[in-house]
PDB file of C-alpha atoms in Angstrom:
ATOM      1  CA  MET A   1      -3.863  -5.168 -45.325  1.00 81.00           C
ATOM      2  CA  TYR A   2      -7.378  -6.669 -45.076  1.00 91.00           C
ATOM      3  CA  ARG A   3      -8.591  -5.095 -41.802  1.00 94.00           C
ATOM      4  CA  ALA A   4     -10.873  -2.477 -43.359  1.00 94.00           C
ATOM      5  CA  HIS A   5     -12.239  -5.017 -45.852  1.00 95.00           C
ATOM      6  CA  PHE A   6     -13.465  -7.307 -43.054  1.00 95.00           C
ATOM      7  CA  GLY A   7     -14.273  -4.527 -40.562  1.00 95.00           C
ATOM      8  CA  LEU A   8     -11.468  -5.355 -38.127  1.00 96.00           C
ATOM      9  CA  ARG A   9      -9.666  -3.088 -35.655  1.00 95.00           C
ATOM     10  CA  GLU A  10      -6.561  -5.263 -35.483  1.00 95.00           C
ATOM     11  CA  PRO A  11      -5.169  -8.431 -37.042  1.00 95.00           C
ATOM     12  CA  PRO A  12      -7.159 -11.376 -35.603  1.00 97.00           C
ATOM     13  CA  PHE A  13      -4.601 -14.113 -36.177  1.00 97.00           C
ATOM     14  CA  GLY A  14      -1.299 -12.730 -34.979  1.00 95.00           C
ATOM     15  CA  LEU A  15       1.351 -15.040 -33.538  1.00 94.00           C
ATOM     16  CA  THR A  16       2.216 -12.839 -30.545  1.00 93.00           C
ATOM     17  CA  PRO A  17       0.729 -14.306 -27.314  1.00 94.00           C
ATOM     18  CA  ASP A  18      -1.962 -11.691 -26.562  1.00 95.00           C
ATOM     19  CA  THR A  19      -4.104 -12.561 -23.533  1.00 94.00           C
ATOM     20  CA  SER A  20      -7.071 -10.614 -24.918  1.00 95.00           C
ATOM     21  CA  PHE A  21      -7.373 -13.376 -27.550  1.00 96.00           C
ATOM     22  CA  PHE A  22      -7.229 -16.227 -25.019  1.00 96.00           C
ATOM     23  CA  PHE A  23      -9.890 -18.766 -25.984  1.00 95.00           C
ATOM     24  CA  ALA A  24     -11.322 -20.562 -22.955  1.00 90.00           C
ATOM     25  CA  CYS A  25     -12.376 -23.839 -24.532  1.00 92.00           C
ATOM     26  CA  SER A  26     -12.737 -26.757 -22.115  1.00 88.00           C
ATOM     27  CA  ALA A  27      -9.127 -28.018 -22.395  1.00 91.00           C
ATOM     28  CA  TYR A  28      -7.413 -24.655 -22.006  1.00 94.00           C
ATOM     29  CA  GLN A  29      -9.767 -23.514 -19.260  1.00 93.00           C
ATOM     30  CA  GLU A  30      -9.133 -26.783 -17.440  1.00 94.00           C
ATOM     31  CA  ALA A  31      -5.362 -26.209 -17.640  1.00 95.00           C
ATOM     32  CA  LEU A  32      -5.811 -22.653 -16.320  1.00 95.00           C
ATOM     33  CA  ASN A  33      -8.044 -23.901 -13.500  1.00 94.00           C
ATOM     34  CA  ILE A  34      -5.446 -26.472 -12.452  1.00 94.00           C
ATOM     35  CA  LEU A  35      -2.763 -23.778 -12.257  1.00 94.00           C
ATOM     36  CA  LEU A  36      -4.931 -21.355 -10.276  1.00 93.00           C
ATOM     37  CA  ILE A  37      -6.156 -23.970  -7.812  1.00 91.00           C
ATOM     38  CA  ALA A  38      -2.657 -25.405  -7.356  1.00 91.00           C
ATOM     39  CA  VAL A  39      -1.091 -22.041  -6.480  1.00 90.00           C
ATOM     40  CA  ASN A  40      -4.061 -21.322  -4.261  1.00 87.00           C
ATOM     41  CA  ASN A  41      -3.184 -24.479  -2.313  1.00 84.00           C
ATOM     42  CA  GLY A  42       0.530 -23.663  -2.161  1.00 82.00           C
ATOM     43  CA  GLU A  43       1.820 -26.623  -4.185  1.00 76.00           C
ATOM     44  CA  GLY A  44       5.536 -26.854  -5.046  1.00 79.00           C
ATOM     45  CA  PHE A  45       6.224 -27.833  -8.690  1.00 92.00           C
ATOM     46  CA  LEU A  46       3.680 -27.841 -11.528  1.00 95.00           C
ATOM     47  CA  LYS A  47       4.190 -28.919 -15.139  1.00 96.00           C
ATOM     48  CA  ILE A  48       2.440 -27.946 -18.376  1.00 97.00           C
ATOM     49  CA  THR A  49       3.571 -29.658 -21.569  1.00 97.00           C
ATOM     50  CA  GLY A  50       2.467 -29.460 -25.168  1.00 96.00           C
ATOM     51  CA  GLU A  51       3.743 -29.721 -28.705  1.00 96.00           C
ATOM     52  CA  VAL A  52       5.144 -26.707 -30.526  1.00 95.00           C
ATOM     53  CA  GLY A  53       2.416 -24.153 -31.236  1.00 96.00           C
ATOM     54  CA  THR A  54      -0.221 -25.450 -28.806  1.00 96.00           C
ATOM     55  CA  GLY A  55      -0.377 -22.185 -26.843  1.00 95.00           C
ATOM     56  CA  LYS A  56       1.772 -22.807 -23.766  1.00 96.00           C
ATOM     57  CA  THR A  57       3.162 -19.252 -23.662  1.00 96.00           C
ATOM     58  CA  LEU A  58      -0.293 -17.701 -24.063  1.00 96.00           C
ATOM     59  CA  LEU A  59      -1.608 -19.927 -21.255  1.00 96.00           C
ATOM     60  CA  CYS A  60       1.326 -18.851 -19.079  1.00 96.00           C
ATOM     61  CA  ARG A  61       0.634 -15.155 -19.661  1.00 95.00           C
ATOM     62  CA  LYS A  62      -3.091 -15.632 -19.068  1.00 95.00           C
ATOM     63  CA  PHE A  63      -2.289 -17.416 -15.811  1.00 96.00           C
ATOM     64  CA  LEU A  64      -0.004 -14.584 -14.643  1.00 94.00           C
ATOM     65  CA  SER A  65      -2.618 -11.960 -15.519  1.00 92.00           C
ATOM     66  CA  SER A  66      -5.244 -13.979 -13.628  1.00 90.00           C
ATOM     67  CA  LEU A  67      -3.022 -13.978 -10.540  1.00 88.00           C
ATOM     68  CA  ASN A  68      -2.654 -10.216 -10.756  1.00 73.00           C
ATOM     69  CA  SER A  69      -6.412  -9.762 -11.131  1.00 73.00           C
ATOM     70  CA  GLY A  70      -7.225 -12.067  -8.224  1.00 60.00           C
ATOM     71  CA  GLY A  71      -8.606 -15.060 -10.123  1.00 52.00           C
ATOM     72  CA  ALA A  72     -12.336 -15.498 -10.544  1.00 45.00           C
ATOM     73  CA  PRO A  73     -15.068 -13.906  -8.402  1.00 36.00           C
ATOM     74  CA  GLN A  74     -15.997 -16.004  -5.389  1.00 34.00           C
ATOM     75  CA  VAL A  75     -19.256 -17.925  -5.390  1.00 31.00           C
ATOM     76  CA  GLY A  76     -20.347 -19.005  -1.944  1.00 30.00           C
ATOM     77  CA  ALA A  77     -17.832 -20.182   0.638  1.00 29.00           C
ATOM     78  CA  GLY A  78     -14.599 -22.083   0.213  1.00 33.00           C
ATOM     79  CA  THR A  79     -11.479 -21.650  -1.841  1.00 36.00           C
ATOM     80  CA  ALA A  80     -12.988 -22.096  -5.282  1.00 40.00           C
ATOM     81  CA  ALA A  81     -15.719 -20.569  -7.415  1.00 43.00           C
ATOM     82  CA  GLU A  82     -17.862 -22.313 -10.014  1.00 45.00           C
ATOM     83  CA  GLU A  83     -19.124 -20.739 -13.186  1.00 41.00           C
ATOM     84  CA  ASP A  84     -20.656 -22.496 -16.237  1.00 39.00           C
ATOM     85  CA  GLY A  85     -19.653 -25.838 -14.737  1.00 39.00           C
ATOM     86  CA  LEU A  86     -15.960 -24.902 -14.505  1.00 39.00           C
ATOM     87  CA  VAL A  87     -14.119 -24.437 -11.229  1.00 41.00           C
ATOM     88  CA  TYR A  88     -11.916 -21.413 -10.683  1.00 42.00           C
ATOM     89  CA  ALA A  89      -9.613 -20.550  -7.809  1.00 49.00           C
ATOM     90  CA  ASP A  90     -10.599 -17.552  -5.716  1.00 47.00           C
ATOM     91  CA  LEU A  91      -7.373 -15.646  -5.161  1.00 52.00           C
ATOM     92  CA  ARG A  92      -8.777 -12.405  -3.775  1.00 51.00           C
ATOM     93  CA  GLY A  93      -6.925 -11.130  -0.761  1.00 51.00           C
ATOM     94  CA  LYS A  94      -3.817 -13.143  -1.616  1.00 59.00           C
ATOM     95  CA  ARG A  95      -0.750 -11.247  -2.703  1.00 84.00           C
ATOM     96  CA  PHE A  96       1.474 -12.816  -5.306  1.00 90.00           C
ATOM     97  CA  ILE A  97       4.998 -11.973  -6.356  1.00 92.00           C
ATOM     98  CA  THR A  98       5.506 -13.379  -9.851  1.00 93.00           C
ATOM     99  CA  ALA A  99       8.563 -14.023 -11.984  1.00 94.00           C
ATOM    100  CA  TYR A 100       8.596 -15.033 -15.642  1.00 96.00           C
ATOM    101  CA  VAL A 101      11.744 -16.444 -17.261  1.00 96.00           C
ATOM    102  CA  PRO A 102      11.144 -16.926 -21.025  1.00 94.00           C
ATOM    103  CA  ASN A 103      14.517 -18.498 -21.774  1.00 91.00           C
ATOM    104  CA  PRO A 104      15.851 -20.699 -18.957  1.00 92.00           C
ATOM    105  CA  TYR A 105      18.698 -22.093 -21.074  1.00 94.00           C
ATOM    106  CA  LEU A 106      21.147 -20.773 -18.484  1.00 95.00           C
ATOM    107  CA  GLU A 107      23.741 -22.254 -16.184  1.00 96.00           C
ATOM    108  CA  PRO A 108      22.715 -22.298 -12.473  1.00 95.00           C
ATOM    109  CA  ARG A 109      24.246 -18.989 -11.422  1.00 95.00           C
ATOM    110  CA  SER A 110      22.790 -17.098 -14.426  1.00 95.00           C
ATOM    111  CA  LEU A 111      19.362 -18.692 -13.938  1.00 96.00           C
ATOM    112  CA  LEU A 112      19.163 -17.707 -10.277  1.00 95.00           C
ATOM    113  CA  ALA A 113      20.477 -14.229 -11.099  1.00 95.00           C
ATOM    114  CA  ALA A 114      17.719 -13.847 -13.716  1.00 95.00           C
ATOM    115  CA  LEU A 115      15.209 -15.032 -11.142  1.00 95.00           C
ATOM    116  CA  ALA A 116      16.538 -12.528  -8.606  1.00 94.00           C
ATOM    117  CA  GLU A 117      16.167  -9.717 -11.141  1.00 94.00           C
ATOM    118  CA  GLU A 118      12.561 -10.717 -11.882  1.00 94.00           C
ATOM    119  CA  LEU A 119      11.770 -10.707  -8.149  1.00 93.00           C
ATOM    120  CA  GLY A 120      13.428  -7.330  -7.616  1.00 92.00           C
ATOM    121  CA  VAL A 121      16.286  -8.755  -5.545  1.00 93.00           C
ATOM    122  CA  THR A 122      19.555  -6.830  -5.806  1.00 90.00           C
ATOM    123  CA  VAL A 123      22.529  -9.082  -6.479  1.00 91.00           C
ATOM    124  CA  ASP A 124      26.099  -7.997  -7.142  1.00 91.00           C
ATOM    125  CA  LYS A 125      27.032  -8.754 -10.752  1.00 87.00           C
ATOM    126  CA  ASP A 126      30.194 -10.527  -9.584  1.00 91.00           C
ATOM    127  CA  ALA A 127      28.446 -12.625  -6.940  1.00 93.00           C
ATOM    128  CA  ASP A 128      28.979 -16.365  -7.188  1.00 95.00           C
ATOM    129  CA  LEU A 129      26.231 -19.012  -7.027  1.00 94.00           C
ATOM    130  CA  HIS A 130      26.434 -19.269  -3.241  1.00 94.00           C
ATOM    131  CA  HIS A 131      25.858 -15.546  -2.693  1.00 94.00           C
ATOM    132  CA  VAL A 132      23.094 -15.345  -5.316  1.00 95.00           C
ATOM    133  CA  THR A 133      21.315 -18.253  -3.613  1.00 94.00           C
ATOM    134  CA  LYS A 134      21.778 -16.591  -0.216  1.00 94.00           C
ATOM    135  CA  ALA A 135      20.271 -13.304  -1.467  1.00 94.00           C
ATOM    136  CA  LEU A 136      17.286 -15.146  -2.951  1.00 94.00           C
ATOM    137  CA  THR A 137      16.773 -17.093   0.260  1.00 92.00           C
ATOM    138  CA  ARG A 138      16.657 -13.886   2.317  1.00 93.00           C
ATOM    139  CA  ALA A 139      14.190 -12.367  -0.134  1.00 94.00           C
ATOM    140  CA  LEU A 140      11.912 -15.427  -0.068  1.00 93.00           C
ATOM    141  CA  LEU A 141      11.869 -15.414   3.731  1.00 92.00           C
ATOM    142  CA  GLY A 142      11.036 -11.702   3.652  1.00 93.00           C
ATOM    143  CA  PHE A 143       8.130 -12.273   1.246  1.00 92.00           C
ATOM    144  CA  ALA A 144       6.821 -15.050   3.512  1.00 90.00           C
ATOM    145  CA  ARG A 145       6.882 -12.736   6.549  1.00 91.00           C
ATOM    146  CA  GLN A 146       4.805 -10.263   4.524  1.00 91.00           C
ATOM    147  CA  ASP A 147       2.383 -13.120   3.690  1.00 88.00           C
ATOM    148  CA  LYS A 148       3.230 -12.903  -0.006  1.00 90.00           C
ATOM    149  CA  ARG A 149       3.393 -15.934  -2.274  1.00 90.00           C
ATOM    150  CA  VAL A 150       6.148 -16.273  -4.869  1.00 94.00           C
ATOM    151  CA  VAL A 151       5.256 -17.942  -8.172  1.00 95.00           C
ATOM    152  CA  VAL A 152       7.919 -18.577 -10.818  1.00 96.00           C
ATOM    153  CA  CYS A 153       7.032 -19.501 -14.419  1.00 97.00           C
ATOM    154  CA  LEU A 154       9.740 -20.986 -16.633  1.00 97.00           C
ATOM    155  CA  ASP A 155       8.912 -21.135 -20.342  1.00 96.00           C
ATOM    156  CA  GLU A 156      10.702 -23.520 -22.738  1.00 96.00           C
ATOM    157  CA  ALA A 157      11.760 -25.532 -19.685  1.00 96.00           C
ATOM    158  CA  GLN A 158      12.845 -28.488 -21.842  1.00 96.00           C
ATOM    159  CA  ALA A 159      15.949 -26.432 -22.699  1.00 95.00           C
ATOM    160  CA  MET A 160      17.119 -26.103 -19.079  1.00 95.00           C
ATOM    161  CA  PRO A 161      20.463 -27.755 -18.251  1.00 94.00           C
ATOM    162  CA  MET A 162      20.290 -30.518 -15.638  1.00 93.00           C
ATOM    163  CA  GLU A 163      22.444 -28.514 -13.224  1.00 94.00           C
ATOM    164  CA  SER A 164      20.044 -25.565 -13.401  1.00 95.00           C
ATOM    165  CA  LEU A 165      17.035 -27.796 -12.713  1.00 93.00           C
ATOM    166  CA  GLU A 166      18.807 -29.168  -9.644  1.00 92.00           C
ATOM    167  CA  ALA A 167      19.738 -25.669  -8.408  1.00 92.00           C
ATOM    168  CA  LEU A 168      16.096 -24.653  -8.737  1.00 91.00           C
ATOM    169  CA  ARG A 169      14.959 -27.723  -6.805  1.00 91.00           C
ATOM    170  CA  LEU A 170      17.365 -26.984  -3.976  1.00 90.00           C
ATOM    171  CA  LEU A 171      16.046 -23.430  -3.773  1.00 89.00           C
ATOM    172  CA  THR A 172      12.480 -24.733  -3.398  1.00 88.00           C
ATOM    173  CA  ASN A 173      13.513 -26.776  -0.343  1.00 86.00           C
ATOM    174  CA  LEU A 174      12.754 -23.665   1.703  1.00 82.00           C
ATOM    175  CA  GLU A 175       9.372 -23.881   3.391  1.00 79.00           C
ATOM    176  CA  THR A 176       7.388 -22.828   6.420  1.00 71.00           C
ATOM    177  CA  GLU A 177       5.261 -25.180   8.515  1.00 67.00           C
ATOM    178  CA  LYS A 178       2.341 -24.418   6.196  1.00 72.00           C
ATOM    179  CA  ARG A 179       3.697 -24.078   2.658  1.00 78.00           C
ATOM    180  CA  LYS A 180       6.608 -23.708   0.278  1.00 84.00           C
ATOM    181  CA  LEU A 181       8.262 -20.309   0.005  1.00 89.00           C
ATOM    182  CA  MET A 182       8.329 -20.548  -3.776  1.00 92.00           C
ATOM    183  CA  GLN A 183       6.147 -22.321  -6.319  1.00 94.00           C
ATOM    184  CA  VAL A 184       7.571 -23.223  -9.720  1.00 95.00           C
ATOM    185  CA  ILE A 185       5.639 -23.906 -12.920  1.00 97.00           C
ATOM    186  CA  LEU A 186       7.478 -25.548 -15.808  1.00 97.00           C
ATOM    187  CA  PHE A 187       6.107 -24.921 -19.311  1.00 97.00           C
ATOM    188  CA  GLY A 188       7.763 -27.052 -21.976  1.00 97.00           C
ATOM    189  CA  GLN A 189       7.600 -29.314 -24.978  1.00 96.00           C
ATOM    190  CA  PRO A 190       7.235 -33.108 -24.557  1.00 96.00           C
ATOM    191  CA  GLU A 191      11.034 -33.353 -24.382  1.00 96.00           C
ATOM    192  CA  LEU A 192      10.726 -31.977 -20.861  1.00 95.00           C
ATOM    193  CA  GLU A 193       9.119 -35.271 -19.815  1.00 92.00           C
ATOM    194  CA  HIS A 194      12.137 -37.207 -21.084  1.00 91.00           C
ATOM    195  CA  LYS A 195      14.514 -34.872 -19.261  1.00 92.00           C
ATOM    196  CA  LEU A 196      12.678 -35.333 -15.964  1.00 92.00           C
ATOM    197  CA  ASN A 197      13.051 -39.108 -16.322  1.00 91.00           C
ATOM    198  CA  ASP A 198      16.828 -38.819 -16.012  1.00 89.00           C
ATOM    199  CA  GLN A 199      18.360 -40.013 -12.754  1.00 83.00           C
ATOM    200  CA  PRO A 200      20.006 -36.698 -11.726  1.00 83.00           C
ATOM    201  CA  VAL A 201      16.623 -34.920 -11.428  1.00 87.00           C
ATOM    202  CA  ARG A 202      14.423 -37.764 -10.203  1.00 86.00           C
ATOM    203  CA  GLN A 203      13.825 -35.905  -6.925  1.00 88.00           C
ATOM    204  CA  LEU A 204      12.366 -32.955  -8.815  1.00 91.00           C
ATOM    205  CA  LYS A 205       9.965 -35.223 -10.707  1.00 90.00           C
ATOM    206  CA  GLN A 206       8.635 -36.560  -7.397  1.00 91.00           C
ATOM    207  CA  ARG A 207       7.772 -33.010  -6.346  1.00 91.00           C
ATOM    208  CA  ILE A 208       5.539 -32.314  -9.353  1.00 93.00           C
ATOM    209  CA  THR A 209       2.095 -32.357  -7.807  1.00 91.00           C
ATOM    210  CA  PHE A 210      -0.036 -31.283 -10.779  1.00 92.00           C
ATOM    211  CA  GLN A 211       0.524 -31.580 -14.513  1.00 94.00           C
ATOM    212  CA  TYR A 212      -1.391 -31.049 -17.739  1.00 96.00           C
ATOM    213  CA  HIS A 213      -0.689 -31.827 -21.395  1.00 96.00           C
ATOM    214  CA  LEU A 214      -2.084 -29.422 -24.011  1.00 96.00           C
ATOM    215  CA  ARG A 215      -3.212 -31.194 -27.173  1.00 93.00           C
ATOM    216  CA  GLY A 216      -4.451 -28.268 -29.237  1.00 92.00           C
ATOM    217  CA  LEU A 217      -7.989 -27.451 -30.265  1.00 96.00           C
ATOM    218  CA  ALA A 218     -10.642 -30.128 -30.611  1.00 95.00           C
ATOM    219  CA  LYS A 219     -12.465 -30.266 -33.935  1.00 95.00           C
ATOM    220  CA  GLU A 220     -15.682 -28.996 -32.384  1.00 96.00           C
ATOM    221  CA  ASP A 221     -13.854 -26.042 -30.797  1.00 96.00           C
ATOM    222  CA  LEU A 222     -12.325 -24.721 -34.021  1.00 97.00           C
ATOM    223  CA  PRO A 223     -15.379 -22.756 -35.336  1.00 97.00           C
ATOM    224  CA  ASP A 224     -15.722 -20.978 -31.982  1.00 97.00           C
ATOM    225  CA  TYR A 225     -11.965 -20.311 -31.841  1.00 97.00           C
ATOM    226  CA  LEU A 226     -11.988 -18.632 -35.253  1.00 98.00           C
ATOM    227  CA  GLY A 227     -15.128 -16.657 -34.423  1.00 97.00           C
ATOM    228  CA  HIS A 228     -13.765 -15.608 -31.022  1.00 97.00           C
ATOM    229  CA  ARG A 229     -10.562 -14.170 -32.460  1.00 97.00           C
ATOM    230  CA  LEU A 230     -12.438 -12.368 -35.239  1.00 97.00           C
ATOM    231  CA  LYS A 231     -14.890 -10.793 -32.780  1.00 97.00           C
ATOM    232  CA  VAL A 232     -12.110  -9.709 -30.400  1.00 97.00           C
ATOM    233  CA  ALA A 233     -10.447  -8.071 -33.412  1.00 97.00           C
ATOM    234  CA  GLY A 234     -13.637  -6.130 -34.159  1.00 96.00           C
ATOM    235  CA  HIS A 235     -15.699  -8.257 -36.559  1.00 95.00           C
ATOM    236  CA  LEU A 236     -19.428  -8.000 -35.923  1.00 93.00           C
ATOM    237  CA  ASP A 237     -20.338 -11.692 -35.688  1.00 93.00           C
ATOM    238  CA  GLY A 238     -17.114 -13.593 -36.341  1.00 93.00           C
ATOM    239  CA  ARG A 239     -18.560 -15.443 -39.340  1.00 94.00           C
ATOM    240  CA  VAL A 240     -15.962 -15.239 -42.074  1.00 97.00           C
ATOM    241  CA  PHE A 241     -15.019 -18.898 -42.646  1.00 98.00           C
ATOM    242  CA  ASP A 242     -17.774 -21.102 -44.065  1.00 96.00           C
ATOM    243  CA  LYS A 243     -18.396 -24.614 -42.743  1.00 96.00           C
ATOM    244  CA  ALA A 244     -16.305 -26.314 -45.419  1.00 97.00           C
ATOM    245  CA  ALA A 245     -13.440 -23.892 -44.757  1.00 97.00           C
ATOM    246  CA  VAL A 246     -13.454 -24.736 -41.055  1.00 97.00           C
ATOM    247  CA  ALA A 247     -13.404 -28.473 -41.831  1.00 97.00           C
ATOM    248  CA  MET A 248     -10.485 -27.970 -44.207  1.00 97.00           C
ATOM    249  CA  MET A 249      -8.728 -25.816 -41.592  1.00 97.00           C
ATOM    250  CA  TYR A 250      -8.821 -28.617 -39.045  1.00 97.00           C
ATOM    251  CA  ARG A 251      -7.682 -31.167 -41.614  1.00 96.00           C
ATOM    252  CA  VAL A 252      -4.549 -29.225 -42.531  1.00 97.00           C
ATOM    253  CA  THR A 253      -3.612 -27.910 -39.062  1.00 97.00           C
ATOM    254  CA  GLY A 254      -4.673 -30.703 -36.706  1.00 95.00           C
ATOM    255  CA  GLY A 255      -6.066 -28.011 -34.378  1.00 96.00           C
ATOM    256  CA  ILE A 256      -2.614 -26.597 -33.511  1.00 97.00           C
ATOM    257  CA  PRO A 257      -3.418 -22.935 -32.679  1.00 97.00           C
ATOM    258  CA  ARG A 258      -0.240 -21.486 -34.214  1.00 97.00           C
ATOM    259  CA  LEU A 259      -0.856 -23.294 -37.514  1.00 97.00           C
ATOM    260  CA  VAL A 260      -4.523 -22.289 -37.425  1.00 98.00           C
ATOM    261  CA  ASN A 261      -3.505 -18.640 -37.057  1.00 98.00           C
ATOM    262  CA  ILE A 262      -0.999 -18.820 -39.923  1.00 97.00           C
ATOM    263  CA  VAL A 263      -3.386 -20.554 -42.331  1.00 98.00           C
ATOM    264  CA  ALA A 264      -6.367 -18.376 -41.336  1.00 98.00           C
ATOM    265  CA  HIS A 265      -4.342 -15.194 -41.890  1.00 97.00           C
ATOM    266  CA  LYS A 266      -3.294 -16.314 -45.377  1.00 97.00           C
ATOM    267  CA  ALA A 267      -6.838 -17.438 -46.234  1.00 97.00           C
ATOM    268  CA  LEU A 268      -8.179 -13.996 -45.314  1.00 97.00           C
ATOM    269  CA  MET A 269      -5.528 -12.395 -47.516  1.00 96.00           C
ATOM    270  CA  LEU A 270      -6.635 -14.573 -50.440  1.00 96.00           C
ATOM    271  CA  ALA A 271     -10.316 -13.797 -49.874  1.00 96.00           C
ATOM    272  CA  TYR A 272      -9.503 -10.099 -49.667  1.00 96.00           C
ATOM    273  CA  GLY A 273      -7.456 -10.312 -52.865  1.00 95.00           C
ATOM    274  CA  GLU A 274     -10.543 -11.661 -54.652  1.00 96.00           C
ATOM    275  CA  GLY A 275     -12.816  -9.072 -53.063  1.00 95.00           C
ATOM    276  CA  LYS A 276     -14.775 -11.758 -51.174  1.00 95.00           C
ATOM    277  CA  GLN A 277     -16.335 -11.275 -47.723  1.00 95.00           C
ATOM    278  CA  GLU A 278     -16.164 -14.981 -46.913  1.00 96.00           C
ATOM    279  CA  ALA A 279     -13.212 -17.388 -46.843  1.00 97.00           C
ATOM    280  CA  THR A 280     -13.906 -20.767 -48.423  1.00 97.00           C
ATOM    281  CA  SER A 281     -12.245 -24.177 -48.292  1.00 96.00           C
ATOM    282  CA  ARG A 282     -10.390 -23.281 -51.482  1.00 96.00           C
ATOM    283  CA  HIS A 283      -8.805 -20.268 -49.789  1.00 97.00           C
ATOM    284  CA  VAL A 284      -7.824 -22.433 -46.821  1.00 97.00           C
ATOM    285  CA  ALA A 285      -6.377 -25.124 -49.084  1.00 96.00           C
ATOM    286  CA  LEU A 286      -4.330 -22.573 -50.996  1.00 96.00           C
ATOM    287  CA  ALA A 287      -3.105 -21.047 -47.724  1.00 97.00           C
ATOM    288  CA  ALA A 288      -2.141 -24.471 -46.376  1.00 96.00           C
ATOM    289  CA  ALA A 289      -0.244 -25.309 -49.561  1.00 95.00           C
ATOM    290  CA  ASP A 290       1.922 -22.261 -48.889  1.00 94.00           C
ATOM    291  CA  THR A 291       2.546 -23.302 -45.251  1.00 95.00           C
ATOM    292  CA  PRO A 292       5.340 -25.893 -44.845  1.00 93.00           C
ATOM    293  CA  ALA A 293       4.097 -27.196 -41.483  1.00 92.00           C
ATOM    294  CA  ALA A 294       0.564 -27.842 -42.777  1.00 90.00           C
ATOM    295  CA  LYS A 295      -0.333 -31.369 -43.866  1.00 77.00           C
ATOM    296  CA  PRO A 296      -0.352 -33.354 -46.069  1.00 57.00           C
ATOM    297  CA  ARG A 297       2.173 -32.679 -48.855  1.00 45.00           C
ATOM    298  CA  THR A 298       0.907 -34.569 -51.894  1.00 43.00           C
ATOM    299  CA  ARG A 299       0.925 -33.885 -55.629  1.00 44.00           C
ATOM    300  CA  PHE A 300      -2.495 -32.284 -55.213  1.00 48.00           C
ATOM    301  CA  TRP A 301      -1.110 -29.965 -52.554  1.00 48.00           C
ATOM    302  CA  ARG A 302       1.906 -29.083 -54.710  1.00 51.00           C
ATOM    303  CA  TRP A 303      -0.547 -28.158 -57.469  1.00 51.00           C
ATOM    304  CA  LEU A 304      -2.410 -25.995 -54.994  1.00 52.00           C
ATOM    305  CA  GLY A 305       0.903 -24.409 -54.003  1.00 53.00           C
ATOM    306  CA  TRP A 306       1.438 -23.246 -57.568  1.00 53.00           C
ATOM    307  CA  GLY A 307      -2.136 -21.975 -57.551  1.00 55.00           C
ATOM    308  CA  ALA A 308      -1.476 -20.078 -54.325  1.00 53.00           C
ATOM    309  CA  ALA A 309       1.507 -18.357 -55.904  1.00 50.00           C
ATOM    310  CA  VAL A 310      -0.571 -17.306 -58.917  1.00 51.00           C
ATOM    311  CA  VAL A 311      -3.431 -16.053 -56.717  1.00 51.00           C
ATOM    312  CA  SER A 312      -0.990 -14.161 -54.489  1.00 52.00           C
ATOM    313  CA  VAL A 313       0.405 -12.326 -57.505  1.00 47.00           C
ATOM    314  CA  GLY A 314      -3.142 -11.541 -58.546  1.00 52.00           C
ATOM    315  CA  CYS A 315      -3.937 -10.224 -55.052  1.00 52.00           C
ATOM    316  CA  VAL A 316      -1.011  -7.836 -55.105  1.00 44.00           C
ATOM    317  CA  SER A 317      -1.975  -6.615 -58.575  1.00 52.00           C
ATOM    318  CA  TRP A 318      -5.576  -6.089 -57.474  1.00 49.00           C
ATOM    319  CA  VAL A 319      -4.473  -4.097 -54.421  1.00 51.00           C
ATOM    320  CA  LEU A 320      -2.119  -1.914 -56.476  1.00 51.00           C
ATOM    321  CA  LEU A 321      -4.845  -1.203 -59.013  1.00 55.00           C
TER     322      LEU A 321
END
């Protein structure tokens, strides 16, 4: 609706995890580095947690695309490269077989069958858990003989049943003298931490060698985040939100990327509806008032909510005219 007005090729604040919009601020780049270095070293279980909307799925997809592209270019000798003070794993020459399971809320047999499908392993649809596990074991041994590394990413891992977590742990018992045959990365909300504290899966928790907790964007990162997404979408310099608008954006979203995207999108719609080339703190406040997850909800914000409704009607009228 507002792309031509702001000179954009595509919407800059969509909610779909698009790796081209990945913003490598220090926290998110550090999380990506940990994942790349850990798989480079052949670690068993890894864990990434974060509140709803902090970008876990986007980080997961960026990580998988980095594996497929071979990580970062190598600088000097060793197993890591350094660029702008950040360390990256050098994965060139290493062949990875990856599997991504977006919804692991499955009983053990279904989870392993989904994993087999992702890895290209043929399993009879009527096969029981024993035979599915046996087929996966043969496949993992075959990948190891071909010097291929298997990396499995499980999104929304906090939803996994205890029995499925245990079945996954038993499958990762397979190893050579040098490394595990399969590496597993759990992406989940903080509830995952509570689940791993339960007695039935205490052995799995002991095998988590690296972990990272995503906390969202820092206040100082928010202007660059907004500018980065605008420039990727085609804006010339990424300067659409004024300084006061950025400050208001952080106040109402707490730096949670999903909330930032929702509020920023609505603010741009309001600015477009008024024919403005710049989004102000007023636009952001009106957008936040129309977003239930934004904070805080006071009488002032309810008043702004009514204002947002009036402005929205005006925007539609302006567009129609």
